[in-house]
Tab-separated table of C-alpha atoms in Angstrom:
chain	number	residue	atom	x	y	z
A	1	UNK	CA	0.086	0.079	-0.004
A	2	UNK	CA	1.254	3.413	-0.726
A	3	UNK	CA	2.422	5.239	2.502
A	4	UNK	CA	0.748	8.557	2.016
A	5	UNK	CA	1.691	9.950	5.291
A	6	UNK	CA	5.371	8.899	4.846
A	7	UNK	CA	5.670	10.546	1.357
A	8	UNK	CA	3.718	13.657	2.392
A	9	UNK	CA	6.404	14.161	5.248
A	10	UNK	CA	9.202	13.825	2.678
A	11	UNK	CA	7.557	16.136	-0.068
A	12	UNK	CA	7.106	18.791	2.700
A	13	UNK	CA	10.850	18.698	3.587
A	14	UNK	CA	11.944	21.767	1.779
A	15	UNK	CA	15.514	21.478	3.069
A	16	UNK	CA	15.863	17.967	1.669
A	17	UNK	CA	14.461	18.923	-1.652
A	18	UNK	CA	16.504	21.975	-2.085
A	19	UNK	CA	19.778	20.369	-1.197
A	20	UNK	CA	19.224	17.566	-3.734
A	21	UNK	CA	18.149	20.044	-6.458
A	22	UNK	CA	21.262	22.293	-5.830
A	23	UNK	CA	23.446	19.196	-5.941
A	24	UNK	CA	21.907	18.070	-9.188
A	25	UNK	CA	22.549	21.655	-10.616
A	26	UNK	CA	26.059	21.204	-9.722
A	27	UNK	CA	26.654	17.615	-10.943
A	28	UNK	CA	24.419	16.969	-13.903
A	29	UNK	CA	25.608	17.751	-17.335
A	30	UNK	CA	23.237	18.567	-20.219
A	31	UNK	CA	22.831	15.081	-21.755
A	32	UNK	CA	23.421	12.949	-18.724
A	33	UNK	CA	21.395	9.649	-18.352
A	34	UNK	CA	20.077	9.719	-14.730
A	35	UNK	CA	19.102	6.705	-12.477
A	36	UNK	CA	16.887	7.796	-9.535
A	37	UNK	CA	17.289	4.616	-7.319
A	38	UNK	CA	14.303	4.341	-4.796
A	39	UNK	CA	12.378	6.912	-6.683
A	40	UNK	CA	9.431	6.836	-4.188
A	41	UNK	CA	6.890	9.681	-5.592
A	42	UNK	CA	9.269	10.316	-8.466
A	43	UNK	CA	10.154	13.983	-7.100
A	44	UNK	CA	13.758	13.767	-7.547
A	45	UNK	CA	13.411	12.187	-10.979
A	46	UNK	CA	11.116	14.996	-12.044
A	47	UNK	CA	13.588	17.689	-10.842
A	48	UNK	CA	16.525	15.769	-12.634
A	49	UNK	CA	14.517	15.817	-15.903
A	50	UNK	CA	14.512	19.586	-15.666
A	51	UNK	CA	18.298	19.705	-15.583
A	52	UNK	CA	19.309	17.224	-18.361
A	53	UNK	CA	18.135	16.494	-21.875
A	54	UNK	CA	18.956	12.790	-21.112
A	55	UNK	CA	16.418	10.072	-20.105
A	56	UNK	CA	15.743	9.908	-16.274
A	57	UNK	CA	14.832	6.464	-15.131
A	58	UNK	CA	13.161	6.070	-11.608
A	59	UNK	CA	13.271	2.740	-10.199
A	60	UNK	CA	10.935	1.832	-7.170
A	61	UNK	CA	10.682	-1.433	-5.299
A	62	UNK	CA	7.266	-1.079	-3.942
A	63	UNK	CA	4.486	-1.769	-6.654
A	64	UNK	CA	1.801	0.629	-5.175
A	65	UNK	CA	4.491	3.405	-5.056
A	66	UNK	CA	5.779	2.951	-8.335
A	67	UNK	CA	2.165	3.020	-9.689
A	68	UNK	CA	1.611	6.197	-7.955
A	69	UNK	CA	4.675	8.025	-9.207
A	70	UNK	CA	4.125	6.753	-12.900
A	71	UNK	CA	0.600	8.052	-12.860
A	72	UNK	CA	1.685	11.525	-11.376
A	73	UNK	CA	4.589	11.825	-13.693
A	74	UNK	CA	2.562	10.940	-17.082
A	75	UNK	CA	-0.208	13.467	-15.753
A	76	UNK	CA	2.413	16.194	-15.432
A	77	UNK	CA	3.650	15.519	-19.044
A	78	UNK	CA	7.071	14.772	-17.808
A	79	UNK	CA	7.427	12.234	-20.675
A	80	UNK	CA	11.451	11.868	-20.279
A	81	UNK	CA	10.917	10.156	-16.904
A	82	UNK	CA	10.328	6.490	-17.007
A	83	UNK	CA	9.187	4.338	-13.919
A	84	UNK	CA	10.364	0.869	-13.262
A	85	UNK	CA	9.074	-1.129	-10.656
A	86	UNK	CA	11.654	-3.466	-9.156
A	87	UNK	CA	15.060	-3.563	-7.422
A	88	UNK	CA	17.095	-0.827	-8.551
A	89	UNK	CA	20.328	-2.860	-8.662
A	90	UNK	CA	18.687	-5.561	-10.729
A	91	UNK	CA	16.106	-3.960	-12.840
A	92	UNK	CA	16.473	-3.674	-16.696
A	93	UNK	CA	16.841	-0.091	-17.359
A	94	UNK	CA	18.545	-0.267	-20.816
A	95	UNK	CA	21.563	2.093	-21.451
A	96	UNK	CA	23.738	2.301	-18.290
A	97	UNK	CA	23.228	5.706	-16.329
A	98	UNK	CA	25.945	8.518	-16.112
A	99	UNK	CA	24.631	9.724	-12.725
A	100	UNK	CA	22.845	7.871	-9.853
A	101	UNK	CA	20.626	9.930	-7.454
A	102	UNK	CA	19.301	8.043	-4.470
A	103	UNK	CA	17.650	9.340	-1.217
A	104	UNK	CA	17.559	6.037	0.336
A	105	UNK	CA	18.899	7.489	3.458
A	106	UNK	CA	17.647	6.288	6.714
A	107	UNK	CA	17.257	8.425	10.063
A	108	UNK	CA	20.965	7.769	10.765
A	109	UNK	CA	22.076	7.107	7.279
A	110	UNK	CA	22.496	3.471	6.364
A	111	UNK	CA	19.239	1.807	7.301
A	112	UNK	CA	17.640	1.991	3.737
A	113	UNK	CA	20.567	0.141	2.418
A	114	UNK	CA	22.048	3.018	0.481
A	115	UNK	CA	25.730	1.662	0.983
A	116	UNK	CA	24.896	-1.818	-0.413
A	117	UNK	CA	22.720	-0.415	-3.151
A	118	UNK	CA	25.192	1.925	-4.496
A	119	UNK	CA	28.004	-0.628	-4.460
A	120	UNK	CA	25.902	-3.065	-6.324
A	121	UNK	CA	25.166	-0.286	-8.874
A	122	UNK	CA	28.834	0.566	-9.317
A	123	UNK	CA	29.475	-3.288	-9.969
A	124	UNK	CA	26.917	-3.593	-12.642
A	125	UNK	CA	27.574	-0.082	-14.154
A	126	UNK	CA	31.268	0.549	-13.742
A	127	UNK	CA	31.005	3.532	-15.992
A	128	UNK	CA	28.759	5.677	-13.575
A	129	UNK	CA	30.427	9.177	-13.521
A	130	UNK	CA	28.814	10.297	-10.148
A	131	UNK	CA	26.643	9.282	-7.256
A	132	UNK	CA	24.452	11.852	-5.392
A	133	UNK	CA	25.142	11.636	-2.527
A	134	UNK	CA	28.894	10.434	-2.956
A	135	UNK	CA	29.769	10.095	0.621
A	136	UNK	CA	27.953	9.499	3.890
A	137	UNK	CA	29.063	9.728	7.525
A	138	UNK	CA	27.500	8.818	10.834
A	139	UNK	CA	28.459	10.881	13.746
A	140	UNK	CA	28.041	10.829	17.588
A	141	UNK	CA	28.040	13.932	19.823
A	142	UNK	CA	27.512	14.072	23.732
A	143	UNK	CA	25.158	16.572	24.482
A	144	UNK	CA	23.133	17.917	27.521
A	145	UNK	CA	19.419	18.017	26.615
A	146	UNK	CA	16.522	18.940	28.498
A	147	UNK	CA	14.531	16.535	26.010
A	148	UNK	CA	16.445	13.604	27.317
A	149	UNK	CA	16.062	14.491	30.964
A	150	UNK	CA	12.301	14.893	30.574
A	151	UNK	CA	11.986	11.649	28.787
A	152	UNK	CA	14.010	9.641	31.286
A	153	UNK	CA	11.846	11.175	34.038
A	154	UNK	CA	8.626	10.272	32.299
A	155	UNK	CA	9.716	6.769	31.611
A	156	UNK	CA	11.335	5.957	34.973
A	157	UNK	CA	8.551	7.946	36.802
A	158	UNK	CA	5.997	5.587	35.284
A	159	UNK	CA	7.914	2.578	36.633
A	160	UNK	CA	8.277	4.153	40.027
A	161	UNK	CA	4.424	4.691	40.384
A	162	UNK	CA	2.127	2.539	42.576
A	163	UNK	CA	0.834	-0.200	40.461
A	164	UNK	CA	-2.413	-2.276	40.622
A	165	UNK	CA	-2.207	-5.712	42.231
A	166	UNK	CA	0.611	-4.502	44.561
A	167	UNK	CA	3.288	-4.874	41.552
A	168	UNK	CA	6.373	-2.857	42.231
A	169	UNK	CA	9.164	-2.215	39.663
A	170	UNK	CA	11.575	-0.546	42.167
A	171	UNK	CA	13.888	-3.662	42.095
A	172	UNK	CA	14.154	-3.530	38.148
A	173	UNK	CA	14.534	0.025	37.602
A	174	UNK	CA	18.242	-0.229	36.610
A	175	UNK	CA	17.203	-2.728	33.909
A	176	UNK	CA	14.472	-0.121	32.717
A	177	UNK	CA	16.999	2.703	32.720
A	178	UNK	CA	19.593	0.554	30.806
A	179	UNK	CA	16.866	-0.347	28.256
A	180	UNK	CA	15.886	3.162	27.661
A	181	UNK	CA	19.678	3.835	26.924
A	182	UNK	CA	19.585	1.206	24.161
A	183	UNK	CA	16.640	2.601	22.309
A	184	UNK	CA	17.313	5.385	19.504
A	185	UNK	CA	14.894	8.073	20.222
A	186	UNK	CA	13.728	10.547	17.455
A	187	UNK	CA	12.395	13.973	18.658
A	188	UNK	CA	13.692	17.736	18.474
A	189	UNK	CA	16.935	18.769	20.260
A	190	UNK	CA	16.304	22.521	20.082
A	191	UNK	CA	17.055	22.991	23.854
A	192	UNK	CA	20.433	21.135	23.795
A	193	UNK	CA	24.138	21.971	24.093
A	194	UNK	CA	27.347	20.193	23.194
A	195	UNK	CA	29.145	18.521	25.981
A	196	UNK	CA	32.133	17.407	23.881
A	197	UNK	CA	33.395	17.055	20.373
A	198	UNK	CA	31.464	15.077	17.608
A	199	UNK	CA	33.264	12.008	16.504
A	200	UNK	CA	32.779	10.032	13.075
A	201	UNK	CA	31.676	6.717	13.809
A	202	UNK	CA	31.832	5.570	10.047
A	203	UNK	CA	32.240	7.188	6.625
A	204	UNK	CA	30.992	5.340	3.538
A	205	UNK	CA	32.273	6.165	-0.028
A	206	UNK	CA	29.245	5.470	-1.721
A	207	UNK	CA	29.646	3.202	-4.766
A	208	UNK	CA	33.071	1.818	-3.352
A	209	UNK	CA	32.148	0.809	0.069
A	210	UNK	CA	30.698	-2.763	-0.244
A	211	UNK	CA	28.660	-2.974	3.204
A	212	UNK	CA	27.544	-0.759	6.162
A	213	UNK	CA	28.574	-2.642	9.177
A	214	UNK	CA	30.516	-0.979	11.793
A	215	UNK	CA	31.205	-0.840	15.637
A	216	UNK	CA	32.703	2.027	17.490
A	217	UNK	CA	33.186	2.781	21.189
A	218	UNK	CA	32.643	6.551	22.313
A	219	UNK	CA	34.169	7.383	25.574
A	220	UNK	CA	32.353	10.072	27.522
A	221	UNK	CA	34.166	9.857	30.639
A	222	UNK	CA	33.092	12.459	33.425
A	223	UNK	CA	31.550	14.691	30.739
A	224	UNK	CA	28.108	16.273	31.893
A	225	UNK	CA	26.380	14.721	28.888
A	226	UNK	CA	22.996	12.930	29.598
A	227	UNK	CA	22.573	11.958	26.036
A	228	UNK	CA	24.495	11.205	22.793
A	229	UNK	CA	23.253	12.843	19.712
A	230	UNK	CA	23.437	10.447	16.588
A	231	UNK	CA	23.286	12.018	13.068
A	232	UNK	CA	24.337	11.645	9.432
A	233	UNK	CA	26.165	14.125	6.940
A	234	UNK	CA	25.537	13.168	3.270
A	235	UNK	CA	27.850	14.873	0.687
A	236	UNK	CA	25.448	15.343	-2.159
A	237	UNK	CA	27.975	17.302	-4.240
A	238	UNK	CA	31.312	19.233	-3.636
A	239	UNK	CA	29.271	22.346	-2.588
A	240	UNK	CA	26.312	20.575	-0.869
A	241	UNK	CA	25.972	18.515	2.420
A	242	UNK	CA	22.675	17.429	3.920
A	243	UNK	CA	22.907	16.631	7.715
A	244	UNK	CA	20.394	15.682	10.461
A	245	UNK	CA	22.493	17.494	13.027
A	246	UNK	CA	20.578	19.356	15.771
A	247	UNK	CA	22.013	22.771	14.701
A	248	UNK	CA	21.208	22.257	10.842
A	249	UNK	CA	17.920	23.066	9.425
A	250	UNK	CA	15.219	20.585	10.722
A	251	UNK	CA	14.298	17.862	8.280
A	252	UNK	CA	11.776	14.973	8.152
A	253	UNK	CA	14.589	12.707	9.754
A	254	UNK	CA	14.340	14.647	13.036
A	255	UNK	CA	17.016	14.660	15.678
A	256	UNK	CA	18.112	11.069	17.031
A	257	UNK	CA	19.715	10.452	20.382
A	258	UNK	CA	20.243	7.901	22.837
A	259	UNK	CA	19.899	8.633	26.718
A	260	UNK	CA	23.038	8.006	28.859
A	261	UNK	CA	22.190	5.694	31.764
A	262	UNK	CA	23.484	6.576	35.422
A	263	UNK	CA	27.301	5.690	35.900
A	264	UNK	CA	27.845	5.072	32.130
A	265	UNK	CA	31.146	6.430	30.869
A	266	UNK	CA	31.290	4.803	27.329
A	267	UNK	CA	28.932	3.425	24.692
A	268	UNK	CA	29.574	1.059	21.806
A	269	UNK	CA	27.448	1.783	18.847
A	270	UNK	CA	27.210	-0.641	15.871
A	271	UNK	CA	25.108	-1.234	12.644
A	272	UNK	CA	24.378	-4.509	11.095
A	273	UNK	CA	23.259	-4.507	7.595
A	274	UNK	CA	21.836	-7.990	7.729
A	275	UNK	CA	18.838	-6.788	9.583
A	276	UNK	CA	19.196	-3.090	9.131
A	277	UNK	CA	19.442	-2.163	12.839
A	278	UNK	CA	21.719	-0.212	15.173
A	279	UNK	CA	22.855	-1.497	18.539
A	280	UNK	CA	24.005	0.332	21.589
A	281	UNK	CA	25.922	-1.190	24.639
A	282	UNK	CA	26.524	1.100	27.624
A	283	UNK	CA	29.761	0.553	29.807
A	284	UNK	CA	31.296	1.809	32.880
A	285	UNK	CA	34.983	2.413	32.783
A	286	UNK	CA	37.806	2.131	35.208
A	287	UNK	CA	40.753	4.535	35.737
A	288	UNK	CA	42.713	2.547	33.130
A	289	UNK	CA	39.864	3.402	30.566
A	290	UNK	CA	39.122	-0.384	30.044
A	291	UNK	CA	35.404	-0.638	29.353
A	292	UNK	CA	33.173	-3.025	31.710
A	293	UNK	CA	29.791	-3.914	30.690
A	294	UNK	CA	27.155	-2.477	32.743
A	295	UNK	CA	24.964	-4.777	34.549
A	296	UNK	CA	21.664	-4.586	33.153
A	297	UNK	CA	20.086	-7.481	35.068
A	298	UNK	CA	19.583	-8.333	38.785
A	299	UNK	CA	21.991	-11.395	38.275
A	300	UNK	CA	24.794	-9.105	36.929
A	301	UNK	CA	24.575	-10.503	33.348
A	302	UNK	CA	24.493	-8.091	30.497
A	303	UNK	CA	22.218	-8.811	27.342
A	304	UNK	CA	22.538	-7.643	23.939
A	305	UNK	CA	20.018	-5.111	23.154
A	306	UNK	CA	18.900	-3.801	19.729
A	307	UNK	CA	18.243	-0.078	19.316
A	308	UNK	CA	14.722	0.109	18.251
A	309	UNK	CA	13.520	3.536	17.148
A	310	UNK	CA	11.405	5.209	19.595
A	311	UNK	CA	9.384	8.254	18.425
A	312	UNK	CA	8.066	10.853	20.963
């Protein structure tokens, strides 16, 4: 089924559309043949068709979305845009493209498989001159956030309340706090200040990097940070960068962060392309800065937690 709400939010994101348009103005040549991989509603393909005399192919995996885009483009008399339903790395598009445009960017960057997709396209079409975006970074910044404090107080306060049936969660509050710290929250971090330098967790050379997997440990130490802001930077062209950082123009991706549990001084953040999920593991550290897994269970064991998105 066509996800009207999801696509409406992307179409309303003027920052996103302007950035991609400006990048295409910079990168596209007059006769370039363009592939829009993961075309969605066809909006980027439509913009590309105004900037090149070459054919523009929009490939969309979801059948209903492809049909929606095809009808809209035809009704708009954008005859040089062709929509193909299928996997962008496998679909028959005829003549190889000169430029690939793809906004398969997740909330933190790689979740929509842009790394694997662009690598597969490069393998299939080695003559591709440019990818838009060409590079993608995932970064982490320790922050002090009123939003994070409010969320922690709300969630832990719920577990601390008197419950029906005489049930008490007091003994398992550490587990609840740790679990909160493993969940990636999407909100607005407008009332937030930096508590340390941002660190690049991973950088992808799109079209060259074969897969998105990574694992990096961020040491926070005695920083006053109560959260870690996670964001991406996408290099759309030499002059245009699109970012989900809290200080950049707000986009439909929102601001992502994880809440720092009490006594935690380090966090290992990883991504696994096989299930397209981020994981976050918090640690306490000794004076020698050797990380020790925080005990999230009453028996002292530590369990692997997946960072499920939590929108508030």
